[in-house]
Coordinates of C-alpha atoms and ligand atoms in Angstrom, one line a residue:
X1 CA -15.1 -19.4 10.5
X2 CA -18.2 -19.1 9.7
X3 CA -19.0 -17.4 13.3
X4 CA -17.5 -14.0 11.3
X5 CA -19.7 -14.0 8.8
X6 CA -22.1 -14.0 11.3
X7 CA -21.2 -11.3 13.4
X8 CA -20.5 -8.6 10.3
X9 CA -22.3 -10.1 6.8
X10 CA -25.1 -11.6 8.2
X11 CA -26.7 -9.5 10.9
X12 CA -30.7 -9.9 9.4
X13 CA -31.4 -5.9 10.4
X14 CA -28.7 -4.5 7.9
X15 CA -28.9 -3.7 4.3
X16 CA -28.1 -6.5 1.0
X17 CA -25.6 -3.4 0.8
X18 CA -25.1 -2.5 4.1
X19 CA -24.5 -6.8 4.4
X20 CA -21.9 -7.1 1.1
X21 CA -19.7 -3.8 2.7
X22 CA -19.2 -5.2 6.4
X23 CA -17.1 -8.3 3.8
X24 CA -14.9 -6.9 2.8
X25 CA -11.9 -6.5 4.1
X26 CA -9.4 -4.2 1.7
X27 CA -5.3 -4.6 3.2
X28 CA -1.9 -4.5 2.2
X29 CA 1.0 -6.4 3.3
X30 CA 4.0 -3.6 5.1
X31 CA 7.2 -4.9 4.8
X32 CA 11.0 -5.3 4.4
X33 CA 12.3 -6.7 1.3
X34 CA 12.6 -10.6 1.7
X35 CA 10.9 -10.8 4.8
X36 CA 8.3 -13.2 3.4
X37 CA 6.2 -10.7 1.5
X38 CA 5.6 -12.7 -2.0
X39 CA 5.8 -16.3 0.1
X40 CA 2.8 -15.4 2.8
X41 CA 0.7 -13.3 0.0
X42 CA 0.6 -17.2 -2.2
X43 CA -0.3 -18.1 0.7
X44 CA -2.7 -16.7 1.6
X45 CA -4.7 -16.8 -2.2
X46 CA -4.2 -20.7 -1.5
X47 CA -6.5 -20.2 1.5
X48 CA -8.4 -18.2 -0.7
X49 CA -8.2 -20.7 -4.0
X50 CA -7.6 -17.1 -6.2
X51 CA -4.7 -19.3 -7.4
X52 CA -4.1 -23.3 -7.8
X53 CA -1.1 -23.0 -7.9
X54 CA 1.7 -21.5 -5.3
X55 CA 5.3 -19.7 -7.1
X56 CA 2.6 -17.2 -9.5
X57 CA 2.5 -14.3 -7.3
X58 CA 6.6 -13.7 -8.6
X59 CA 8.0 -16.2 -11.1
X60 CA 10.8 -15.0 -12.0
X61 CA 12.7 -14.6 -15.4
X62 CA 11.2 -15.8 -18.5
X63 CA 8.2 -17.1 -16.7
X64 CA 7.3 -13.5 -15.0
X65 CA 3.4 -13.4 -16.6
X66 CA 1.9 -11.4 -19.3
X67 CA 1.1 -8.3 -16.7
X68 CA 4.1 -7.5 -15.4
X69 CA 6.0 -7.3 -19.0
X70 CA 5.4 -4.5 -19.7
X71 CA 8.4 -2.9 -18.8
X72 CA 12.3 -4.4 -19.6
X73 CA 13.1 -2.8 -16.2
X74 CA 11.2 -5.1 -14.9
X75 CA 12.5 -8.4 -16.2
X76 CA 16.3 -7.8 -15.5
X77 CA 16.1 -6.1 -11.7
X78 CA 13.3 -9.3 -10.9
X79 CA 10.8 -6.5 -9.5
X80 CA 8.0 -5.8 -9.3
X81 CA 7.7 -2.6 -10.0
X82 CA 3.0 -2.3 -10.8
X83 CA 1.4 -2.3 -7.8
X84 CA -1.2 -4.6 -8.2
X85 CA -4.5 -5.5 -6.4
X86 CA -6.0 -9.7 -5.7
X87 CA -8.9 -10.6 -5.2
X88 CA -10.2 -13.8 -2.4
X89 CA -13.1 -14.5 -0.8
X90 CA -12.5 -16.7 2.3
X91 CA -15.0 -17.9 4.4
X92 CA -18.0 -15.7 3.9
X93 CA -14.9 -12.9 4.1
X94 CA -14.3 -10.9 0.5
X95 CA -10.4 -10.1 1.0
X96 CA -8.9 -7.2 -1.0
X97 CA -5.5 -7.7 -1.4
X98 CA -2.7 -4.3 -2.7
X99 CA -0.5 -5.6 -3.1
X100 CA 2.9 -2.5 -2.5
X101 CA 6.1 -2.9 -4.6
X102 CA 9.1 -5.4 -3.0
X103 CA 11.9 -3.7 -4.0
X104 CA 13.9 -1.1 -1.6
X105 CA 13.6 1.7 -3.8
X106 CA 10.3 3.7 -2.8
X107 CA 7.8 5.4 -5.2
X108 CA 4.9 6.8 -4.9
X109 CA 2.5 3.9 -5.5
X110 CA 4.2 2.5 -2.2
X111 CA 2.1 5.5 -0.2
X112 CA -0.6 5.8 -2.5
X113 CA -1.5 2.3 -2.7
X114 CA -2.1 2.6 1.7
X115 CA -3.9 5.9 0.6
X116 CA -6.6 2.5 -0.3
X117 CA -6.4 0.2 2.6
X118 CA -8.7 -0.2 5.8
X119 CA -5.5 -2.3 7.2
X120 CA -2.3 -3.8 6.6
X121 CA -0.5 -6.8 8.0
X122 CA 3.1 -5.8 8.5
X123 CA 5.0 -8.8 8.4
X124 CA 8.1 -9.3 10.4
X125 CA 11.4 -11.5 10.0
X126 CA 11.8 -13.4 12.9
X127 CA 16.0 -12.8 12.7
X128 CA 15.8 -9.3 11.5
X129 CA 12.4 -7.5 13.5
X130 CA 12.3 -4.0 12.6
X131 CA 13.8 -3.6 10.1
X132 CA 13.8 -0.1 7.7
X133 CA 11.2 -0.1 5.3
X134 CA 9.1 -1.6 7.3
X135 CA 9.5 1.2 9.4
X136 CA 8.8 3.8 6.9
X137 CA 5.6 2.4 5.6
X138 CA 5.2 1.5 9.2
X139 CA 4.7 5.3 9.2
X140 CA 2.7 6.5 6.5
X141 CA 0.0 3.5 7.6
X142 CA 0.4 5.3 11.3
X143 CA -0.2 9.0 9.8
X144 CA -3.8 7.6 8.5
X145 CA -4.0 5.2 11.3
X146 CA -4.4 2.2 9.6
X147 CA -4.4 -0.7 12.3
X148 CA -2.0 -3.4 11.7
X149 CA -1.8 -7.0 12.4
X150 CA 1.8 -8.3 12.5
X151 CA 2.8 -11.4 11.3
X152 CA 6.0 -12.6 12.6
X153 CA 7.5 -15.1 9.8
X154 CA 10.5 -17.6 9.6
X155 CA 9.9 -18.9 12.8
X156 CA 10.5 -22.1 11.3
X157 CA 14.2 -21.2 11.4
X158 CA 16.8 -19.2 14.3
X159 CA 15.3 -16.0 15.4
X160 CA 16.4 -13.8 17.7
X161 CA 14.1 -14.1 21.0
X162 CA 10.8 -13.3 21.2
X163 CA 10.0 -11.6 23.9
X164 CA 13.0 -9.2 22.5
X165 CA 10.7 -8.7 19.0
X166 CA 8.0 -8.5 20.5
X167 CA 9.9 -5.5 22.8
X168 CA 11.1 -3.5 20.0
X169 CA 7.5 -3.3 18.1
X170 CA 6.5 -1.4 22.0
X171 CA 10.0 0.8 21.2
X172 CA 10.3 1.6 17.9
X173 CA 7.4 1.9 16.6
X174 CA 5.5 3.6 20.1
X175 CA 3.1 0.5 19.0
X176 CA 1.5 -2.0 22.1
X177 CA 2.1 -5.7 21.4
X178 CA -0.9 -9.1 22.2
X179 CA 0.8 -11.9 21.3
X180 CA -1.9 -13.7 20.1
X181 CA -0.2 -17.2 19.4
X182 CA 3.1 -17.9 20.9
X183 CA 6.1 -20.6 19.0
X184 CA 6.3 -23.5 20.9
X185 CA 9.7 -24.7 21.4
X186 CA 12.5 -22.2 18.1
X187 CA 14.2 -22.6 15.4
X188 CA 15.3 -26.3 14.5
X189 CA 12.7 -27.6 17.5
X190 CA 10.1 -25.2 16.6
X191 CA 7.3 -27.6 17.0
X192 CA 3.8 -24.8 16.8
X193 CA 2.3 -22.9 18.1
X194 CA 0.1 -22.2 21.5
X195 CA -3.2 -20.1 21.6
X196 CA -2.7 -16.8 23.4
X197 CA -6.8 -16.6 24.1
X198 CA -8.3 -20.4 24.0
X199 CA -5.6 -22.0 24.9
X200 CA -4.8 -25.2 22.6
X201 CA -1.9 -26.2 20.7
X202 CA -1.5 -25.9 16.4
X203 CA 1.4 -28.7 15.6
X204 CA 3.8 -27.9 12.9
X205 CA 3.2 -31.5 11.8
X206 CA -0.3 -32.4 11.1
X207 CA -2.7 -29.4 10.2
X208 CA -1.1 -26.5 10.9
X209 CA -2.5 -24.3 7.8
X210 CA -6.5 -24.5 9.0
X211 CA -8.2 -22.1 10.3
X212 CA -10.2 -23.2 13.6
X213 CA -9.5 -24.5 17.8
X214 CA -6.1 -25.2 18.3
X215 CA -5.7 -28.9 19.6
X216 CA -5.6 -29.3 22.8
X217 CA -2.3 -30.5 23.9
X218 CA -0.7 -31.1 26.9
X219 CA 2.7 -29.8 27.2
X220 CA 4.2 -32.7 28.8
X221 CA 3.1 -34.2 25.4
X222 CA 4.6 -32.0 23.6
X223 CA 7.7 -32.5 25.0
X224 CA 7.3 -36.4 24.3
X225 CA 7.7 -34.9 20.5
X226 CA 10.8 -33.3 20.5
X227 CA 13.2 -34.7 23.3
X228 CA 15.1 -31.3 23.2
X229 CA 12.3 -29.5 24.7
X230 CA 11.9 -28.5 27.8
X231 CA 8.0 -28.6 29.4
X232 CA 8.6 -27.2 32.6
X233 CA 10.8 -24.2 30.8
X234 CA 8.1 -24.3 27.9
X235 CA 5.1 -24.6 30.4
X236 CA 6.3 -21.5 32.3
X237 CA 7.4 -19.3 29.2
X238 CA 3.7 -19.6 28.2
X239 CA 2.3 -19.0 31.9
X240 CA 4.4 -15.4 31.7
X241 CA 2.7 -14.9 28.3
X242 CA -0.7 -15.6 29.4
X243 CA -0.7 -13.5 32.3
X244 CA 1.7 -10.9 31.3
X245 CA 0.3 -10.1 27.9
X246 CA -1.9 -6.8 27.5
X247 CA -5.3 -8.1 26.7
X248 CA -6.3 -7.3 23.7
X249 CA -8.7 -4.4 22.5
X250 CA -10.4 -3.9 19.2
X251 CA -10.5 0.0 19.7
X252 CA -7.1 0.8 20.5
X253 CA -6.0 -1.5 17.4
X254 CA -9.1 -0.2 15.2
X255 CA -7.2 3.5 16.4
X256 CA -3.7 2.6 15.6
X257 CA -2.4 2.0 19.6
X258 CA -2.0 -1.6 19.5
X259 CA -1.2 -5.1 17.1
X260 CA -2.1 -8.7 17.4
X261 CA 0.8 -10.6 17.0
X262 CA 1.0 -14.2 15.0
X263 CA 4.1 -16.4 14.4
X264 CA 3.7 -18.6 12.3
X265 CA 6.1 -19.7 9.2
X266 CA 4.8 -18.9 5.7
X267 CA 7.6 -21.0 3.8
X268 CA 6.2 -23.7 5.6
X269 CA 2.4 -22.3 5.1
X270 CA 2.0 -22.0 9.5
X271 CA -0.2 -19.3 11.1
X272 CA -1.7 -18.9 7.6
X273 CA -4.5 -19.6 8.3
X274 CA -4.4 -18.1 12.1
X275 CA -3.3 -14.8 10.9
X276 CA -6.7 -14.7 8.5
X277 CA -8.9 -15.3 10.8
X278 CA -7.6 -12.4 13.3
X279 CA -7.9 -10.0 9.3
X280 CA -11.5 -11.0 9.4
X281 CA -12.0 -11.2 12.6
X282 CA -10.8 -8.0 13.7
X283 CA -9.7 -6.5 10.4
X284 CA -12.6 -2.5 10.0
X285 CA -14.8 -3.0 7.4
X286 CA -14.0 0.0 4.9
X287 CA -14.1 2.5 6.2
X288 CA -15.8 6.0 5.8
X289 CA -13.6 8.7 3.7
X290 CA -13.3 12.6 4.3
X291 CA -14.5 14.5 1.5
X292 CA -14.7 17.8 0.7
X293 CA -17.7 18.7 0.9
X294 CA -18.3 16.0 3.9
X295 CA -18.0 12.2 4.6
X296 CA -19.3 9.8 2.9
X297 CA -20.3 6.3 4.9
X298 CA -19.3 3.2 2.5
X299 CA -22.8 2.3 3.3
X300 CA -23.9 5.8 1.7
X301 CA -26.0 3.6 -0.5
X302 CA -25.1 6.6 -3.8
X303 CA -21.3 4.7 -5.6
X304 CA -17.7 6.8 -5.2
X305 CA -14.6 5.7 -5.6
X306 CA -11.4 8.1 -5.9
X307 CA -8.4 7.4 -8.5
X308 CA -5.0 5.4 -6.4
X309 CA -2.6 4.8 -9.0
X310 CA -2.7 4.7 -12.6
X311 CA -0.8 2.3 -15.1
X312 CA -0.6 2.3 -18.7
X313 CA 0.1 -0.8 -20.3
X314 CA 0.0 -4.3 -18.5
X315 CA -1.0 -5.8 -20.5
X316 CA 0.6 -6.0 -24.1
X317 CA -1.7 -7.1 -25.9
X318 CA -4.2 -4.7 -25.3
X319 CA -1.9 -1.7 -24.6
X320 CA -4.5 0.3 -21.4
X321 CA -4.6 2.2 -19.7
X322 CA -6.3 1.3 -16.7
X323 CA -7.1 3.7 -13.2
X324 CA -7.4 1.6 -9.9
X325 CA -10.0 3.0 -8.7
X326 CA -11.4 2.1 -4.3
X327 CA -15.0 2.1 -3.9
X328 CA -15.5 4.4 -0.6
X329 CA -19.2 4.1 -0.8
X330 CA -22.8 2.0 -2.7
X331 CA -22.2 -0.7 -5.1
X332 CA -20.5 0.4 -9.5
X333 CA -22.6 -1.8 -11.9
X334 CA -21.1 -2.7 -15.0
X335 CA -22.8 -0.2 -17.5
X336 CA -23.4 2.6 -14.4
X337 CA -22.6 6.1 -15.7
X338 CA -20.6 8.0 -13.3
X339 CA -19.6 11.5 -13.0
X340 CA -15.3 12.9 -12.6
X341 CA -15.5 15.8 -10.7
X342 CA -12.6 17.2 -12.2
X343 CA -14.0 17.9 -15.7
X344 CA -17.8 18.1 -14.6
X345 CA -18.5 15.1 -17.4
X346 CA -19.5 11.9 -16.8
X347 CA -18.2 9.2 -17.8
X348 CA -20.0 5.4 -19.1
X349 CA -18.1 2.5 -16.7
X350 CA -18.7 0.0 -19.4
X351 CA -16.0 -2.7 -18.6
X352 CA -14.7 -1.8 -14.8
X353 CA -12.5 -5.2 -14.2
X354 CA -11.9 -7.1 -10.7
X355 CA -7.8 -8.4 -10.7
X356 CA -8.1 -12.1 -9.4
X357 CA -3.8 -13.1 -9.1
X358 CA -2.7 -13.1 -13.1
X359 CA -6.5 -13.2 -14.3
X360 CA -8.8 -9.8 -15.3
X361 CA -12.4 -10.6 -15.1
X362 CA -15.3 -7.8 -15.8
X363 CA -17.0 -6.9 -12.7
X364 CA -20.7 -7.2 -12.9
X365 CA -21.0 -5.4 -9.7
X366 CA -18.5 -4.2 -7.5
X367 CA -19.0 -2.5 -3.6
X368 CA -16.9 -0.4 -0.7
X369 CA -13.9 -1.7 -0.3
X370 CA -13.9 -3.0 -4.2
X371 CA -10.8 -1.9 -6.2
X372 CA -11.0 -1.6 -10.1
X373 CA -9.4 -1.2 -13.1
X374 CA -11.1 1.4 -15.0
X375 CA -9.7 1.3 -18.0
X376 CA -9.4 4.6 -19.9
X377 CA -7.1 6.5 -22.9
X378 CA -5.9 9.3 -19.9
X379 CA -9.3 10.5 -18.9
X380 CA -8.5 9.7 -15.2
X381 CA -6.0 10.9 -13.6
X382 CA -5.0 10.3 -9.6
X383 CA -7.4 11.6 -7.3
X384 CA -9.6 11.9 -9.1
X385 CA -13.6 11.4 -7.5
X386 CA -16.0 9.6 -9.2
X387 CA -19.0 9.9 -7.9
X388 CA -23.4 9.4 -9.0
X389 CA -23.7 13.1 -10.1
X390 CA -22.1 14.2 -6.4
X391 CA -20.4 17.2 -6.6
X392 CA -17.2 16.8 -4.0
X393 CA -13.7 15.7 -3.4
X394 CA -12.4 13.2 -1.6
X395 CA -9.1 14.5 0.1
X396 CA -6.4 12.7 1.5
X397 CA -5.3 11.8 -2.0
X398 CA -2.0 13.0 -1.6
X399 CA 1.4 13.5 -3.5
X400 CA 4.8 13.7 -1.7
X401 CA 7.9 15.7 -1.8
X402 CA 10.1 14.5 -3.8
X403 CA 13.9 13.2 -2.2
X404 CA 15.4 13.4 -6.0
X405 CA 14.8 16.0 -8.6
X406 CA 16.2 16.0 -12.3
X407 CA 16.8 18.2 -15.2
X408 CA 15.0 16.5 -17.6
X409 CA 17.7 16.4 -21.3
X410 CA 16.5 16.2 -24.3
X411 CA 19.2 14.4 -27.1
X412 CA 17.2 16.2 -29.4
X413 CA 16.1 19.3 -29.5
X414 CA 13.9 19.8 -31.9
X415 CA 11.2 17.0 -29.9
X416 CA 10.9 19.2 -27.3
X417 CA 6.8 20.4 -27.9
X418 CA 6.6 16.2 -27.7
X419 CA 8.1 16.3 -24.3
X420 CA 6.1 18.4 -22.8
X421 CA 2.9 15.8 -23.8
X422 CA 4.5 13.2 -22.6
X423 CA 6.1 14.6 -19.5
X424 CA 2.5 16.2 -18.8
X425 CA 0.8 12.6 -19.5
X426 CA 3.1 11.3 -17.1
X427 CA 3.1 13.1 -14.8
X428 CA -0.5 13.1 -14.5
X429 CA -0.7 9.2 -14.9
X430 CA 2.0 10.1 -11.5
X431 CA 5.1 8.3 -12.6
X432 CA 6.8 11.1 -12.1
X433 CA 6.0 15.2 -11.4
X434 CA 7.1 17.8 -13.4
X435 CA 7.8 21.2 -11.6
X436 CA 7.8 24.3 -14.6
X437 CA 9.7 26.7 -13.1
X438 CA 8.5 30.5 -14.0
X439 CA 11.5 31.7 -15.4
X440 CA 10.9 29.1 -19.1
X441 CA 13.8 26.9 -17.9
X442 CA 13.8 23.5 -18.5
X443 CA 11.5 21.3 -17.2
X444 CA 12.6 19.1 -14.1
X445 CA 11.1 16.0 -12.6
X446 CA 10.5 14.9 -9.3
X447 CA 10.4 11.2 -8.0
X448 CA 10.8 9.7 -4.5
X449 CA 12.0 6.8 -5.2
X450 CA 14.7 6.3 -8.2
X451 CA 13.7 4.1 -9.2
X452 CA 10.3 5.5 -11.4
X453 CA 13.4 7.6 -12.9
X454 CA 14.2 4.8 -14.9
X455 CA 10.3 3.9 -15.7
X456 CA 10.7 7.0 -17.2
X457 CA 13.6 7.3 -19.5
X458 CA 11.8 3.7 -20.4
X459 CA 8.8 4.6 -21.2
X460 CA 9.1 7.5 -22.8
X461 CA 11.7 5.8 -25.0
X462 CA 9.6 3.2 -25.8
X463 CA 6.8 4.7 -26.1
X464 CA 7.2 8.4 -27.7
X465 CA 10.7 7.5 -29.2
X466 CA 12.0 10.0 -26.8
X467 CA 14.8 9.5 -26.2
X468 CA 15.9 10.9 -22.3
X469 CA 19.4 12.0 -20.0
X470 CA 18.8 13.4 -16.3
X471 CA 21.0 15.5 -15.2
X472 CA 21.5 16.8 -12.0
X473 CA 19.8 20.1 -11.2
X474 CA 21.1 22.9 -8.8
X475 CA 17.8 22.9 -7.4
X476 CA 17.4 19.5 -4.5
X477 CA 14.3 19.9 -2.8
X478 CA 11.0 21.3 -3.4
X479 CA 8.0 22.8 -1.5
X480 CA 4.1 23.0 -1.5
X481 CA 3.4 26.2 -0.9
X482 CA 0.6 28.6 0.0
X483 CA -0.6 30.7 2.4
X484 CA -4.1 31.6 3.6
X485 CA -3.5 35.5 2.7
X486 CA -3.6 35.4 -1.5
X487 CA -1.2 38.3 -1.6
X488 CA 1.5 37.4 0.7
X489 CA 1.9 34.3 -1.5
X490 CA 1.9 37.2 -4.5
X491 CA 4.6 38.6 -3.1
X492 CA 6.3 35.6 -1.6
X493 CA 6.5 34.0 -5.2
X494 CA 7.1 37.4 -7.0
X495 CA 9.7 38.0 -5.0
X496 CA 11.1 34.2 -5.7
X497 CA 10.7 33.6 -9.3
X498 CA 13.8 32.0 -9.8
X499 CA 13.0 28.8 -7.5
X500 CA 9.2 28.9 -8.1
X501 CA 8.3 26.3 -10.5
X502 CA 3.9 25.0 -11.3
X503 CA 3.2 21.1 -9.9
X504 CA 0.6 19.6 -13.3
X505 CA -2.0 21.5 -11.2
X506 CA -0.7 24.8 -11.7
X507 CA 0.2 24.7 -7.5
X508 CA 3.4 26.8 -7.0
X509 CA 5.8 24.8 -5.8
X510 CA 8.7 26.2 -3.7
X511 CA 12.5 24.4 -5.2
X512 CA 15.0 25.0 -3.4
X513 CA 19.0 24.0 -3.1
X514 CA 18.9 22.6 -0.5
X515 CA 17.8 22.5 3.5
X516 CA 20.0 25.1 4.3
X517 CA 18.6 27.5 1.8
X518 CA 14.9 25.7 2.5
X519 CA 15.3 27.1 5.5
X520 CA 16.4 30.9 5.3
X521 CA 13.8 31.3 2.8
X522 CA 11.4 29.7 6.1
X523 CA 12.4 31.7 8.4
X524 CA 12.2 35.2 5.8
X525 CA 9.0 34.1 5.0
X526 CA 6.0 34.7 7.5
X527 CA 2.7 34.0 6.3
X528 CA 3.9 31.1 3.8
X529 CA 3.4 27.3 4.6
X530 CA 5.6 25.0 3.1
X531 CA 4.8 21.5 2.8
X532 CA 5.8 17.9 1.6
X533 CA 2.3 16.4 0.5
X534 CA -0.3 17.6 -0.7
X535 CA -3.7 16.2 -1.3
X536 CA -4.7 16.4 -4.2
X537 CA -7.5 17.0 -5.1
Ligands
GDP1 P1 9.4 -10.6 0.0 O1 10.3 -10.3 -0.5 O2 9.0 -10.0 1.0 O3 8.2 -10.5 -1.0 O4 10.1 -12.3 0.3 P2 9.4 -13.7 -0.1 O5 8.6 -14.0 0.1 O6 10.6 -13.5 -1.5 O7 11.0 -14.5 0.5 C1 11.7 -14.0 0.5 C2 13.1 -15.6 0.9 O8 12.7 -16.2 2.9 C3 12.4 -16.5 0.4 O9 13.9 -17.7 -0.5 C4 11.8 -17.9 0.9 O10 11.2 -19.0 0.2 C5 12.2 -17.6 2.2 N1 10.8 -17.0 2.6 C6 9.9 -17.0 3.0 N2 9.0 -17.3 3.7 C7 9.6 -17.8 4.7 C8 9.4 -19.2 6.0 O11 8.7 -18.6 6.8 N3 10.8 -19.5 6.2 C9 11.4 -19.8 5.0 N4 13.3 -20.5 6.3 N5 12.4 -18.3 4.8 C10 10.8 -18.6 4.9

């Protein structure tokens, strides 16, 4: 695959920084639980040599590693609450894989992680097709024009009709498809894949995991390998696929209108090499990022980054808090000073960290596209921008309107002040959103997924000795309110005080009992904008 590196990183006209940026691919995997994301992740990491043993990514029960050991509920539910990043190198390229939690419960972390990637791999179970969670994550990708590469997994098992699967992607996601490979044989008779672009067949048995050109095998020869294969039917099908498929257009892919489709079996480590090759060839280099001042090019030599996730106590031995920052431009060198634009203060980046599956190591340097962990004691918040001195803030790291709103009830009323502090901290970390009603009523917490409430409860108890319960509140919905006309906003707030709360930044939020109330209020609030996504600044 050295040709990929040659077309990107080794171009002589590029500066060393541009060459480093050009070899980065930062991506996430989106899928429905059980489609095979964990298995595929393991196999991708094996290709990169980032881990030596498959089966380490989601070790269950006692074998769970210390990093995700930080919270009991993770172990109990056998899920990963944390979103982590895995970096591996392959054929001259640096891949940063940002993991999204595999549980069906949503958390804002999942969404925000997608703000930090340049592309995504959509894993589909061949027997199931597009499932609910895949669609939801896909919608988030589409909002951000993130290009998608599709991997149709579990081809070693009985699958749905392949044409029908592609049709489903096209219809339900309004996304054109170009099959890059095509399965030969189905289910138990699955023999391998045909390389639609270059011709040739890669066989499941024998070297399927490798990358590079597929073997040139005559279809008639294939029939000899499996008596159930009808050679002429296979030939017809492959001809049809080659002729009738939409040609792959890089631009349409990069704009999010078309997805290249690969078939394989993560479990059998088949088709993974093709997928990785496709990622290297087609997935975009680190993109330019919008800020409130200007568009920041990845190759801009001045370092800039934004924080998209905060995680506390990742390692029980360290009791630290790590801010995950996506580098948007330039180079980060260990020991450099960065400006935290929100406060205007400078902070030394003395031990930025890289993550390799379950290990972390100190990063001496990182480039645009990379994700580094920055240990801190509460200085950094989600959405924070770090620069080399310039004053701008990246836009587009969103807060999402919570789908569940609850009132926090303290069993010990004496600890109200402590709870206030703890909730402030939890909201800065992005564990939950906290809304403080203007009328002085107790704080409400809002979450996108119910799991976040469990996380909050467990952490308040473990870290602050605050036992809490959640009560259903009279409010079910929250919307940020704003207006171009300050007076109009003030009037609206004054007229609705009992339904207005402040979020963590002091921005006003309208709380509604239900959709009906919300609609009713909206209709009468001329000039007021109600939004369910807020850009964190
Ligand atoms: P996740 O929930 O998306 O992370 O899915 P996992 O990777 O944990 O896979 C779910 C189940 O499907 C596990 O039992 C895997 O062994 C199985 N699985 C994953 N990939 C394949 C595959 O290609 N073929 C078959 N037959 N099973 C697979």
